[in-house]
XYZ file of C-alpha atoms in Angstrom:
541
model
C 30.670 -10.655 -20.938
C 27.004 -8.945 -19.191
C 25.510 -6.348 -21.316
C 22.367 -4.518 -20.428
C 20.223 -2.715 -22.320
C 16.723 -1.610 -23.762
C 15.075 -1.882 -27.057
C 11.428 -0.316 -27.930
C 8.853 -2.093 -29.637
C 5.337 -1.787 -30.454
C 3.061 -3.279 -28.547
C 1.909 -5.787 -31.350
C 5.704 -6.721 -31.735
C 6.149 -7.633 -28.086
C 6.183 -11.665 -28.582
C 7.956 -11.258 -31.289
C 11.185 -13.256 -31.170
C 12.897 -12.511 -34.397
C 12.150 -8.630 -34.437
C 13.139 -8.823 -30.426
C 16.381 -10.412 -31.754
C 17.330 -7.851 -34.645
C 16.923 -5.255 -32.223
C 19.057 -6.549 -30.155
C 21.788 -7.463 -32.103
C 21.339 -3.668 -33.676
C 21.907 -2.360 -30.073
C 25.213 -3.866 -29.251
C 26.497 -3.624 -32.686
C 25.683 0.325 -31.779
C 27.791 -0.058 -28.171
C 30.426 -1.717 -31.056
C 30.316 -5.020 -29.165
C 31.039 -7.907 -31.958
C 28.138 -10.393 -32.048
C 29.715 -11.973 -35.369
C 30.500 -15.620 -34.450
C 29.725 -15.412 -30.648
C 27.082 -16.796 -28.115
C 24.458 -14.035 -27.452
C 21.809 -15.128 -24.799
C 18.956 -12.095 -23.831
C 17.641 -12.567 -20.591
C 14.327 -10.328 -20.399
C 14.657 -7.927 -17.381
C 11.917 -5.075 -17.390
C 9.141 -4.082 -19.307
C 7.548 -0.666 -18.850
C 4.648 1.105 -21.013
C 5.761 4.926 -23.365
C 2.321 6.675 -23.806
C 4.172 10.076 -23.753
C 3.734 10.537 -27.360
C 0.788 10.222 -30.270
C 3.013 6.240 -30.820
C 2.827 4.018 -27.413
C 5.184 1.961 -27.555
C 6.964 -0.860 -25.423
C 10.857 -0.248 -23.166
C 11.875 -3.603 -22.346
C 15.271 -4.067 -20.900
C 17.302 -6.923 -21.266
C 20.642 -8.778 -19.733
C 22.408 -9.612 -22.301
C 24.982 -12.608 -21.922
C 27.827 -12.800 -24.229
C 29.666 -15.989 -24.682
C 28.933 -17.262 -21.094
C 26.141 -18.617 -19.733
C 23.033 -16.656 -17.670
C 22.899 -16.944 -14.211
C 19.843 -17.804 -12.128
C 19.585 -14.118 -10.328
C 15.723 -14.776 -9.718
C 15.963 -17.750 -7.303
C 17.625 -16.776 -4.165
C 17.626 -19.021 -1.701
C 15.638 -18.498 1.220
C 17.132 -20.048 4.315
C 13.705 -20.117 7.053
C 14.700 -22.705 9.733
C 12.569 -24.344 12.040
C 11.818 -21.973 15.060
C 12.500 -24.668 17.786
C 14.599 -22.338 20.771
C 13.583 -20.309 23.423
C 14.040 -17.082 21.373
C 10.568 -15.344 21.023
C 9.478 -12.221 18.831
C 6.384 -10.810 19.099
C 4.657 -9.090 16.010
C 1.443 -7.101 16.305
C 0.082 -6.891 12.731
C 0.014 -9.650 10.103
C -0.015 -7.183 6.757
C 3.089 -7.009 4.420
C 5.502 -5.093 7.490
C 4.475 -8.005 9.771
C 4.760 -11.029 7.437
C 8.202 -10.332 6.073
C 9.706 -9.403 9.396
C 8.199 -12.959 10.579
C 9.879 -14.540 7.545
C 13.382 -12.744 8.193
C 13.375 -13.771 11.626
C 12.869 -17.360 10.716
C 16.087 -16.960 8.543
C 17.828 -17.340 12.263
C 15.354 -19.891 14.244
C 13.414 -16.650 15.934
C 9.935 -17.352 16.877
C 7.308 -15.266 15.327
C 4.174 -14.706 17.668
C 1.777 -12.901 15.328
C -0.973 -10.844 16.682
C -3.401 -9.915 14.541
C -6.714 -8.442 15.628
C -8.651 -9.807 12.113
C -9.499 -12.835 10.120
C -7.377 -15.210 8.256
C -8.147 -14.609 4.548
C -11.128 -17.066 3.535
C -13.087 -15.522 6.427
C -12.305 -11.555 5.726
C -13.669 -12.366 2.251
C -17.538 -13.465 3.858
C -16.997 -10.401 5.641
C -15.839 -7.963 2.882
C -18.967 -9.464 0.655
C -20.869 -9.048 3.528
C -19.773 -5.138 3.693
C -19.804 -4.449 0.146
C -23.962 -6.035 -0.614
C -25.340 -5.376 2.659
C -23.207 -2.105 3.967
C -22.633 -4.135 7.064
C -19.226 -3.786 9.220
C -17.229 -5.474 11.286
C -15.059 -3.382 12.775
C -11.587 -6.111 13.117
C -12.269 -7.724 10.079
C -12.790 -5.995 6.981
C -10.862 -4.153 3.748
C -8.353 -2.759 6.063
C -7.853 -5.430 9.082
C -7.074 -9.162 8.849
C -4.826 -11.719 6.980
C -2.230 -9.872 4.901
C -3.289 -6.587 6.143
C -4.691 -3.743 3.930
C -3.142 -4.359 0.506
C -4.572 -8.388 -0.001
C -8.458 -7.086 -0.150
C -7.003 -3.491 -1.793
C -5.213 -4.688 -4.851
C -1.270 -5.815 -4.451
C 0.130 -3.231 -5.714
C 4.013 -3.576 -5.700
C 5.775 -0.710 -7.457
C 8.009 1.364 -5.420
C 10.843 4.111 -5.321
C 12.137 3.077 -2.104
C 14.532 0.471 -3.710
C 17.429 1.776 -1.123
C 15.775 0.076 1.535
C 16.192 -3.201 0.813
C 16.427 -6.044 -1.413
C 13.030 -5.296 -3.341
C 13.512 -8.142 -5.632
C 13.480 -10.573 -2.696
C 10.494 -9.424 -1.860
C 8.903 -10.132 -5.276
C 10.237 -13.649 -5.568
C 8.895 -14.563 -2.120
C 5.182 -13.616 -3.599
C 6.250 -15.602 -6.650
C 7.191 -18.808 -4.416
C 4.046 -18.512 -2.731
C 1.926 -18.164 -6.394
C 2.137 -14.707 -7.370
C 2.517 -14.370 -11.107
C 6.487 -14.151 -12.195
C 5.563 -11.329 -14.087
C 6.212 -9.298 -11.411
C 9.526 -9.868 -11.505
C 9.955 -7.914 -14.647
C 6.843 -5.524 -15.155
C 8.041 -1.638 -14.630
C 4.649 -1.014 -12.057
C 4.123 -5.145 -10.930
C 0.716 -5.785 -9.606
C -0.421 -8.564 -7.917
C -4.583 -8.255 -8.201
C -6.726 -8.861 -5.205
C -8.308 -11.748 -6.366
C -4.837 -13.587 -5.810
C -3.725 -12.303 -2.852
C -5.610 -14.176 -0.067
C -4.616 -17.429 -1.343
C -0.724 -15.858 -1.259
C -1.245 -14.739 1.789
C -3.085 -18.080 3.015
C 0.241 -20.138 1.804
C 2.639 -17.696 3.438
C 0.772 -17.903 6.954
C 0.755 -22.165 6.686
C 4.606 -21.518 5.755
C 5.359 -19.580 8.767
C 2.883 -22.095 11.210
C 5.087 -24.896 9.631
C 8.218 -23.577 10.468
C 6.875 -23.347 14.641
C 5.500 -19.598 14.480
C 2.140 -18.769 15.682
C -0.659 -16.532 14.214
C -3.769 -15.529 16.724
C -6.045 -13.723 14.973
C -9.445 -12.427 16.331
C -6.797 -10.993 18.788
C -6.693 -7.298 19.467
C -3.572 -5.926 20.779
C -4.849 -3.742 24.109
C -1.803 -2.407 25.974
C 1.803 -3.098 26.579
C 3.312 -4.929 29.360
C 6.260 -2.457 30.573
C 9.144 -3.038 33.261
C 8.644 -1.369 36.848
C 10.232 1.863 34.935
C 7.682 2.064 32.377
C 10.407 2.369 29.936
C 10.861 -0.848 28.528
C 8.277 -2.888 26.708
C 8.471 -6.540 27.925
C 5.238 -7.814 25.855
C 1.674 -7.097 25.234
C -1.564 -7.485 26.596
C -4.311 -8.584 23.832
C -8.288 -9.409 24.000
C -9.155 -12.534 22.042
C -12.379 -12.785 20.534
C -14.362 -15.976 19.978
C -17.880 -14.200 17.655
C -19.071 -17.954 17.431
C -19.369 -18.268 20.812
C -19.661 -15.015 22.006
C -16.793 -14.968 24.099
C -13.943 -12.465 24.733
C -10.372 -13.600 26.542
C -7.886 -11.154 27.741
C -4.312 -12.649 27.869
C -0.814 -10.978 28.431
C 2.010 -12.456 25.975
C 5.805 -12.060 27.101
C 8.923 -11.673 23.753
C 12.494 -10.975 24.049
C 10.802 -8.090 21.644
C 7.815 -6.315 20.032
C 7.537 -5.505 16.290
C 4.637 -3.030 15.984
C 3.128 -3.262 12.048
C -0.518 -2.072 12.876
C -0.813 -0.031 9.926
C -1.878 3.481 9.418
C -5.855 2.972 10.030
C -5.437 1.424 13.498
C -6.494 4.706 15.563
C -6.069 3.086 18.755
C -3.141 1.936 18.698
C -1.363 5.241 18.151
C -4.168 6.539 21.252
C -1.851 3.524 23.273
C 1.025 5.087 22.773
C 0.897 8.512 23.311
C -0.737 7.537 26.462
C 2.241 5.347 27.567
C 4.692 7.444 25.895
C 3.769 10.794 24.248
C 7.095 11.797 23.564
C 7.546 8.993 20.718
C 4.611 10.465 18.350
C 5.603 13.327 16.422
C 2.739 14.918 13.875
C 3.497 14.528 10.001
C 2.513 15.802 7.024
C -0.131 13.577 5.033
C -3.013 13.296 2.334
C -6.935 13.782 2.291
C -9.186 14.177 -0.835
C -11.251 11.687 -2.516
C -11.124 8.905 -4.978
C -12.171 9.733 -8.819
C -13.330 7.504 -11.388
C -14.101 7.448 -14.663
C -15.165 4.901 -17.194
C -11.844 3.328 -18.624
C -12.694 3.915 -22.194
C -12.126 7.796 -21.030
C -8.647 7.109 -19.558
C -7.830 4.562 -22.126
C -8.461 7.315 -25.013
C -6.910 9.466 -23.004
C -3.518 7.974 -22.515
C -3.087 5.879 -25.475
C -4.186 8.815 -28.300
C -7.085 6.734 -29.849
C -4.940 3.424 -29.967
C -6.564 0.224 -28.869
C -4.437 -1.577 -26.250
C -4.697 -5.270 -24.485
C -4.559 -3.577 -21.089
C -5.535 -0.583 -19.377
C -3.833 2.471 -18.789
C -2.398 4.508 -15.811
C -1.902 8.024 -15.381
C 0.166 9.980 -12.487
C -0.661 13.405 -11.623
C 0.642 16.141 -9.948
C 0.173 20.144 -9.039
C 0.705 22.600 -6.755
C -1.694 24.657 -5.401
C -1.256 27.463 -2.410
C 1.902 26.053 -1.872
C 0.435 22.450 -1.190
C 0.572 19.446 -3.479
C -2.109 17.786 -5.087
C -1.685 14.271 -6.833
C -3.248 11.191 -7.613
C -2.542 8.481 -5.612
C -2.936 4.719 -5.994
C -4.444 4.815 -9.434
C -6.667 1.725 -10.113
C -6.825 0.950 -13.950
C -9.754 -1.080 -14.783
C -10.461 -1.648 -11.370
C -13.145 -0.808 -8.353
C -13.647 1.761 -5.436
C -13.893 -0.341 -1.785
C -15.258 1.066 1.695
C -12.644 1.124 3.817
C -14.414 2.450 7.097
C -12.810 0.807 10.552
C -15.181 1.894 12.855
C -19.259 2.361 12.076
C -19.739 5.626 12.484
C -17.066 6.549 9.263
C -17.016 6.252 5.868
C -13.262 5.826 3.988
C -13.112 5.130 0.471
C -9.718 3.062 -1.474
C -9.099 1.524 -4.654
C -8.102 -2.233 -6.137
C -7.893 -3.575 -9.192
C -7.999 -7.473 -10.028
C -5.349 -9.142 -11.480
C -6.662 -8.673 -15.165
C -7.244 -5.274 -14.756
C -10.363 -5.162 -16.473
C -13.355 -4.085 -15.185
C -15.020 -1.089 -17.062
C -13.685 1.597 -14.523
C -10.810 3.134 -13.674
C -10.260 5.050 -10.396
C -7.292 7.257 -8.342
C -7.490 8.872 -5.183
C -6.693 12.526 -5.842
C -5.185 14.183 -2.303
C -4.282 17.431 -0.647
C -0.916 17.921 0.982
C -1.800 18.349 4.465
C 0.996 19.690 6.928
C 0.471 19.395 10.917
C 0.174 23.451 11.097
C -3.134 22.978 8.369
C -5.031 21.339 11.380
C -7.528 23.382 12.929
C -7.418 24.684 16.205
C -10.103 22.608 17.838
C -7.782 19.644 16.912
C -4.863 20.646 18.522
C -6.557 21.519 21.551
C -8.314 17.958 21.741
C -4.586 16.579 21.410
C -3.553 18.857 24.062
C -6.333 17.455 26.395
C -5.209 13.853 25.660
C -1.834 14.647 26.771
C 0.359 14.505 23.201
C 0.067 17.217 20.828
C 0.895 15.170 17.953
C -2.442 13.148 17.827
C -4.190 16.069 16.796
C -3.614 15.504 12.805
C -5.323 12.021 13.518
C -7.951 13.089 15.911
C -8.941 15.365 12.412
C -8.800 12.903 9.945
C -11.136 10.985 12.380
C -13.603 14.079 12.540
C -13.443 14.162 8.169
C -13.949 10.266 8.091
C -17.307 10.970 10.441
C -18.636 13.915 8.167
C -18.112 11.989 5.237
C -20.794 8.990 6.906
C -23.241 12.127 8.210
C -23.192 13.253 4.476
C -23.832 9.585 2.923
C -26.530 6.530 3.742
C -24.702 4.345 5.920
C -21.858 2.704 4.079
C -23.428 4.347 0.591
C -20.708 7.116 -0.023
C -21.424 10.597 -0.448
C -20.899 11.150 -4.505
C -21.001 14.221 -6.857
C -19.471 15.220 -10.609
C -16.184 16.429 -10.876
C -18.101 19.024 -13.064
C -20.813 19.971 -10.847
C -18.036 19.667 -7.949
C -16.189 22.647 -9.873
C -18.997 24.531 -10.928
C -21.091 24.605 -7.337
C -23.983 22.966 -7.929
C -25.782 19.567 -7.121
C -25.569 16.437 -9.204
C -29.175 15.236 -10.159
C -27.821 12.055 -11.619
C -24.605 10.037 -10.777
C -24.632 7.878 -13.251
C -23.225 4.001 -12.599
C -19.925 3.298 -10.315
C -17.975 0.178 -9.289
C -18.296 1.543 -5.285
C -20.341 -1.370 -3.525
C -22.798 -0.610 -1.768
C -23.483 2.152 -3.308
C -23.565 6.064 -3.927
C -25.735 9.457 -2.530
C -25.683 12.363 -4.362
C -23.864 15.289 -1.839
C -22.843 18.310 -2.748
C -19.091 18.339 -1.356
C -18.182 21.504 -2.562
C -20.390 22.431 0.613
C -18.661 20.439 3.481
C -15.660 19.607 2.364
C -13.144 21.859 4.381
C -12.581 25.054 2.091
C -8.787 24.645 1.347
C -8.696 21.115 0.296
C -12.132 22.098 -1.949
C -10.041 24.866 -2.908
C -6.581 23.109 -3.639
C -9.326 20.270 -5.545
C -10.715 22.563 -7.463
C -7.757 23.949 -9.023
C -5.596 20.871 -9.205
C -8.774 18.997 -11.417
C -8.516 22.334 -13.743
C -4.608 21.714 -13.874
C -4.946 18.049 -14.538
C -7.054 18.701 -17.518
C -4.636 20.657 -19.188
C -2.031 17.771 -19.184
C -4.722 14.973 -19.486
C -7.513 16.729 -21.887
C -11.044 14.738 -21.051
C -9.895 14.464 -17.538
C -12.732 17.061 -16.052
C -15.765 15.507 -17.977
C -19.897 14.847 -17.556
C -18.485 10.953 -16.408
C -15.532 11.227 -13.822
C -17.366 10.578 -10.283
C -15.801 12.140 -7.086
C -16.364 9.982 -4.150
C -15.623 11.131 -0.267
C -13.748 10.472 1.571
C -10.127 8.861 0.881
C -8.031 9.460 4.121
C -5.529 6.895 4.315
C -2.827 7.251 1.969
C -0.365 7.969 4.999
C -0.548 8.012 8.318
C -0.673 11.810 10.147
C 1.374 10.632 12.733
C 5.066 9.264 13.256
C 6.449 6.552 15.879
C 9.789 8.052 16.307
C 12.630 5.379 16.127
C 16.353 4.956 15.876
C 18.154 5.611 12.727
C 20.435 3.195 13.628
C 18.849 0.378 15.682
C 15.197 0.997 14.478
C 13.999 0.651 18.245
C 11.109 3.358 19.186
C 13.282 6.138 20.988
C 10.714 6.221 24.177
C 10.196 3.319 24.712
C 12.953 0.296 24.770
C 12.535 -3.420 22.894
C 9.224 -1.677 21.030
C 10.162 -1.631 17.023
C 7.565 0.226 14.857
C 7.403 -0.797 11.341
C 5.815 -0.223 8.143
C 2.787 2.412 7.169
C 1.470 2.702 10.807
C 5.310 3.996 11.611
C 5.381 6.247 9.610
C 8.345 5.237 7.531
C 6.944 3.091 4.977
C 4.110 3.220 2.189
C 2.723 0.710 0.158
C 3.718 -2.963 0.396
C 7.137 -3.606 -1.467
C 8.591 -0.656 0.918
C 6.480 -2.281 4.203
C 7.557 -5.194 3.382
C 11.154 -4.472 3.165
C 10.723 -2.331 6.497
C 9.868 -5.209 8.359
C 12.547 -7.184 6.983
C 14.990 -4.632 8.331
C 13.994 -3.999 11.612
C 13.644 -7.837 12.128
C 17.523 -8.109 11.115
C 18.146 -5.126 13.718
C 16.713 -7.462 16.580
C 18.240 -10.592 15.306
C 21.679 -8.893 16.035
C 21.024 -7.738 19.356
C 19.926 -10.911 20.672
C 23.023 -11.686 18.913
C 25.312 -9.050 20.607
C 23.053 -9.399 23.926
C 24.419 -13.428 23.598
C 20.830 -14.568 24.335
């Protein structure tokens, strides 16, 4: 006999095995399940964190096995064979979308050909310290492009609600089986921590080179290669760049199909398309606003009523205001605020936290809901002129991304209180952050666009009414944080996951629009691998 369930405990109870036990044993005696006399293993499934009231305390769930023995249900084994036949998938992207859909085709001896217009791992770190002491850029290798895509240099953060899609858990024990801590496997909100990642990432690109897949990175995906009809995608034409030498080679790479998992920063690539085929972009709704911060004592007082815990604490917020939503996004306990700029001339702000969650900040990005009739005018027209309309909430986020870097000092963000931000009036003194290179004073209740100051404005006033301390002399606003989604959808079929103008082309992942985060990219790419594993199946190639 199974039995699940959940006991609470406080925190300074949570190794302990006997207390653990008598709670247990309490629980099913109260679902009147005899434990007199019998076998009663607890398998530890979940734990997740109760600050709700004045007490935190600790929900951990449990399988319970009942005179029978547990099964192994975290190892499931994965089947990659050796990719040594003529079939050939190409992948454009190497972040969480493009790695897992390279792993699932392996699963039936499919070839992944990985594009990725970055640097493996050990190199994007040079040029992320680079970035981050000396505000300089590269422009293909940096937070947001490279080895493992946006989320191994932006914190590996796991948790998601789109469990439906997919087999979540597989996704988790792949990390684990290339070094991620098992913990994942059972925390409520698993985490990963950026100072991990690259070497996961590092093991999972030798996997797939053992197993006859290729990687070229420095390789920026330029154009597609399309049949006579210019309705069919029959590969991709990329420019490889050699910086050591100077040198730049432009190739053209044939598949039986293209996965596209560029991510939501990749600008061009969305250009590409609705050039080729404007009909498969439609606009979206999506997020602006900026990242906060605060010291962590603040949020750790905050959330845990005074009590002193061995980690840091989270909050999730959310308001409506004019009819638009306002919420914190990608909260950061005891972690850092990164430049995420992709081209010189911006400045794009993100959050990451290491593994240990304990640096002496703690940041979120707080957004505006931003639907594709909020664009202004001179937008849409722009679009217009390029010949799709739905570029236009992208051409936009562009145009904020370029304000933001006219109001800052080259990469140093433009910075004011959340105090002086509500109250209209310049901050002499910013105090210390964890943004490297660095912060400007700015007054962005000036130039940020008047709604989302507006929607802001109100939602910080809301927040504090639900999180008292929230609006305070030390919580930081920093401009601007544009990339939580992408403005911009690739359509596709609900059924075959193919793009629905153009034929053997199979967006994936953020840059789809269909995915956010890297559990739910991840499991995206996994999918729409499976979807061209059975037509080459049903095609009998």
């Amino acid at each position: 006999m199974i039995c699940d369930l959940s006991i609470t405990l406080l925190p300074e109870n949570e190794g302990n095995e006997k207390i653990i036990r008598e709670k247990i044993f309490e629980s099913l005696c109260q679902k009147k399940i005899p434990v007199k006399n019998r076998k009663i293993i607890p398998v530890f499934v979940k734990k997740s964190v109760d600050a709700r009231r004045k007490t935190v305390k600790l929900v951990m769930r449990y399988r319970v096995y009942i005179d029978e023995e547990p099964r192994d249900e975290e190892k499931v084994a994965q089947y990659w064979k050796k990719a040594e036949g003529n079939k050939k998938v190409i992948i454009v992207g190497s972040g969480p979308a493009g790695l897992y859909a390279a792993f699932r085709l392996l699963e039936d001896g499919i070839k992944p050909v990985i594009i990725e217009r970055g640097s493996p791992a050990n190199v994007r770190a040079t040029d992320i310290a680079c970035l981050k002491t000396k505000g300089i850029l590269n422009e293909n290798s940096n937070f947001c492009y490279g080895a493992g895509g946006a989320g191994t240099f932006s914190d590996g953060k796991l948790y998601t609600r789109s469990n439906k899609r997919g087999d979540i858990y597989k996704i988790y024990r792949i990390f684990v089986e290339f070094g991620a801590d098992r913990k994942i496997l059972t925390d409520a909100h698993p985490h990963i921590g950026t100072d991990r990642l690259p070497g996961i990432i590092d093991g999972m690109e030798k996997k797939i080179l053992e197993l006859g897949g290729e990687i070229h990175f420095n390789t920026v995906f330029k154009d597609f290669i399309l049949d006579e009809n210019r309705k069919k995608v029959l590969g991709v034409k990329v420019l490889s760049v050699n910086e050591d030498n100077n040198t730049e080679e432009t190739r053209e790479i044939f598949g039986d199909a293209v996965i596209l998992g560029t991510g939501h920063s990749a600008a061009d690539v969305y250009e590409i398309i609705g050039r080729t085929s404007p009909d498969s972009l439609e606009a979206k709704t999506f997020a602006v606003g900026v990242r906060v911060e605060h010291p962590r004592t603040v949020i750790d007082e905050i959330q845990f009523h005074g009590q002193k815990m061995n980690w840091a604490a989270e909050y999730r917020l959310a308001a409506q205001v004019e009819e638009r939503g306002v919420y914190s996004f990608c909260m950061c306990p005891g972690g850092f605020v990164v430049p995420c700029a992709t081209k010189k001339n911006q400045i794009v702000v993100n959050g990451m936290s290491a593994s240990g969650r304990n640096s002496p900040w703690s940041n979120a990005a707080i957004v505006v809901e931003i639907r594709p009739e909020d664009i202004p005018e001179e937008f849409m027209k722009k679009a217009e002129e390029a010949g799709c309309k739905a570029l236009a909430g992208l051409f936009w986020r562009t145009w904020l991304e370029e304000l933001a870097f006219k109001n800052g000092k080259g990469q140093f963000a433009p910075a004011q209180k959340m105090i002086d931000f509500i109250n209209g009036r310049e901050s002499f003194a910013l105090g210390e952050t964890s943004y490297k290179p660095g912060v400007v004073s700015s007054r962005l209740d000036l130039w940020i666009p008047e709604k989302i100051k507006k929607c802001l404005k109100e939602g910080f006033l809301q927040f504090d009414k639900s999180m008292k301390g929230f609006v305070c002399e030390d919580a930081l606003m920093i401009a601007m944080e544009t990339r939580t989604s992408t403005p911009v959808r690739i359509k596709r079929s609900k059924e075959t996951f193919e793009c629905m103008g153009l034929e053997n082309l199979y967006p994936c992942g953020e840059g789809s629009g269909y995915s956010g985060g890297i559990g739910s990219s991840a499991m995206d790419g996994e999918k729409v691998a499976a979807a061209i594993v059975k037509k080459l199946e049903n095609n009998g190639e």
